[in-house]
PDB file of C-alpha atoms in Angstrom:
ATOM      1  CA  UNK A   1      61.009  -0.176 -62.973  1.00 90.00           C
ATOM      2  CA  UNK A   2      63.288  -2.379 -60.853  1.00 94.00           C
ATOM      3  CA  UNK A   3      64.667  -0.975 -57.609  1.00 94.00           C
ATOM      4  CA  UNK A   4      67.439  -2.364 -55.434  1.00 93.00           C
ATOM      5  CA  UNK A   5      66.479  -1.615 -51.845  1.00 85.00           C
ATOM      6  CA  UNK A   6      68.865  -2.848 -49.174  1.00 85.00           C
ATOM      7  CA  UNK A   7      69.236  -6.508 -50.161  1.00 87.00           C
ATOM      8  CA  UNK A   8      65.895  -6.838 -52.007  1.00 91.00           C
ATOM      9  CA  UNK A   9      64.791  -6.111 -55.544  1.00 95.00           C
ATOM     10  CA  UNK A  10      61.354  -4.578 -55.954  1.00 96.00           C
ATOM     11  CA  UNK A  11      59.362  -3.823 -59.075  1.00 96.00           C
ATOM     12  CA  UNK A  12      56.959  -0.935 -59.632  1.00 95.00           C
ATOM     13  CA  UNK A  13      54.900  -0.043 -62.684  1.00 95.00           C
ATOM     14  CA  UNK A  14      56.092   3.421 -63.716  1.00 93.00           C
ATOM     15  CA  UNK A  15      52.783   4.262 -65.373  1.00 92.00           C
ATOM     16  CA  UNK A  16      53.110   2.113 -68.469  1.00 90.00           C
ATOM     17  CA  UNK A  17      50.278   1.910 -70.994  1.00 91.00           C
ATOM     18  CA  UNK A  18      49.931  -1.874 -70.804  1.00 93.00           C
ATOM     19  CA  UNK A  19      50.674  -2.518 -67.143  1.00 94.00           C
ATOM     20  CA  UNK A  20      52.988  -4.778 -65.192  1.00 96.00           C
ATOM     21  CA  UNK A  21      52.075  -8.155 -63.760  1.00 97.00           C
ATOM     22  CA  UNK A  22      54.051 -10.312 -61.318  1.00 97.00           C
ATOM     23  CA  UNK A  23      52.613 -13.810 -61.302  1.00 96.00           C
ATOM     24  CA  UNK A  24      48.866 -13.157 -61.264  1.00 95.00           C
ATOM     25  CA  UNK A  25      49.123  -9.744 -59.554  1.00 95.00           C
ATOM     26  CA  UNK A  26      48.667  -6.606 -61.673  1.00 96.00           C
ATOM     27  CA  UNK A  27      50.561  -3.721 -60.057  1.00 96.00           C
ATOM     28  CA  UNK A  28      48.806  -0.415 -59.478  1.00 96.00           C
ATOM     29  CA  UNK A  29      50.750   2.171 -61.502  1.00 94.00           C
ATOM     30  CA  UNK A  30      53.238   4.284 -59.544  1.00 94.00           C
ATOM     31  CA  UNK A  31      51.863   3.278 -56.124  1.00 94.00           C
ATOM     32  CA  UNK A  32      52.377  -0.459 -55.605  1.00 95.00           C
ATOM     33  CA  UNK A  33      55.793  -2.043 -55.098  1.00 93.00           C
ATOM     34  CA  UNK A  34      56.294  -5.759 -54.982  1.00 95.00           C
ATOM     35  CA  UNK A  35      59.403  -7.487 -53.636  1.00 95.00           C
ATOM     36  CA  UNK A  36      60.858 -10.170 -55.888  1.00 97.00           C
ATOM     37  CA  UNK A  37      62.364 -13.348 -54.448  1.00 94.00           C
ATOM     38  CA  UNK A  38      63.448 -15.045 -57.674  1.00 95.00           C
ATOM     39  CA  UNK A  39      61.633 -17.233 -60.143  1.00 95.00           C
ATOM     40  CA  UNK A  40      58.604 -14.967 -60.519  1.00 96.00           C
ATOM     41  CA  UNK A  41      57.030 -14.715 -63.968  1.00 97.00           C
ATOM     42  CA  UNK A  42      56.681 -11.111 -65.132  1.00 97.00           C
ATOM     43  CA  UNK A  43      54.579  -9.501 -67.814  1.00 96.00           C
ATOM     44  CA  UNK A  44      55.808  -6.005 -68.599  1.00 93.00           C
ATOM     45  CA  UNK A  45      53.771  -4.483 -71.379  1.00 88.00           C
ATOM     46  CA  UNK A  46      53.643  -7.367 -73.844  1.00 90.00           C
ATOM     47  CA  UNK A  47      56.973  -8.887 -72.817  1.00 94.00           C
ATOM     48  CA  UNK A  48      57.065 -12.072 -70.734  1.00 96.00           C
ATOM     49  CA  UNK A  49      60.125 -12.691 -68.592  1.00 96.00           C
ATOM     50  CA  UNK A  50      61.208 -14.412 -65.403  1.00 96.00           C
ATOM     51  CA  UNK A  51      63.056 -12.572 -62.659  1.00 96.00           C
ATOM     52  CA  UNK A  52      65.928 -14.589 -61.204  1.00 95.00           C
ATOM     53  CA  UNK A  53      68.348 -14.187 -58.373  1.00 93.00           C
ATOM     54  CA  UNK A  54      71.590 -16.155 -58.685  1.00 93.00           C
ATOM     55  CA  UNK A  55      70.112 -18.884 -56.473  1.00 93.00           C
ATOM     56  CA  UNK A  56      66.811 -19.170 -58.384  1.00 94.00           C
ATOM     57  CA  UNK A  57      68.635 -19.178 -61.724  1.00 95.00           C
ATOM     58  CA  UNK A  58      70.910 -21.964 -60.495  1.00 95.00           C
ATOM     59  CA  UNK A  59      67.877 -23.999 -59.376  1.00 94.00           C
ATOM     60  CA  UNK A  60      66.096 -23.428 -62.710  1.00 93.00           C
ATOM     61  CA  UNK A  61      69.168 -24.511 -64.688  1.00 94.00           C
ATOM     62  CA  UNK A  62      69.592 -27.620 -62.554  1.00 93.00           C
ATOM     63  CA  UNK A  63      65.930 -28.509 -63.140  1.00 92.00           C
ATOM     64  CA  UNK A  64      66.404 -28.116 -66.904  1.00 90.00           C
ATOM     65  CA  UNK A  65      69.514 -30.281 -66.840  1.00 88.00           C
ATOM     66  CA  UNK A  66      67.653 -33.063 -64.975  1.00 85.00           C
ATOM     67  CA  UNK A  67      64.860 -33.039 -67.586  1.00 80.00           C
ATOM     68  CA  UNK A  68      67.427 -33.454 -70.388  1.00 66.00           C
ATOM     69  CA  UNK A  69      68.916 -36.616 -68.865  1.00 58.00           C
TER      70      UNK A  69
END
């Protein structure tokens, strides 16, 4: 579950069967919130994703473009 709080996005595991991980941190279901800055790898159930802010997405795309040159 992603929450927008003031100007921050936080993630909390809503009690899923397979858990939620941010980086190497497994969240305690329903009790632990973790603020996301951008660029963090997520594992939600069996789905891998990366959380991005506009700034972290821009940096990631620029890094990809430099590797392709």
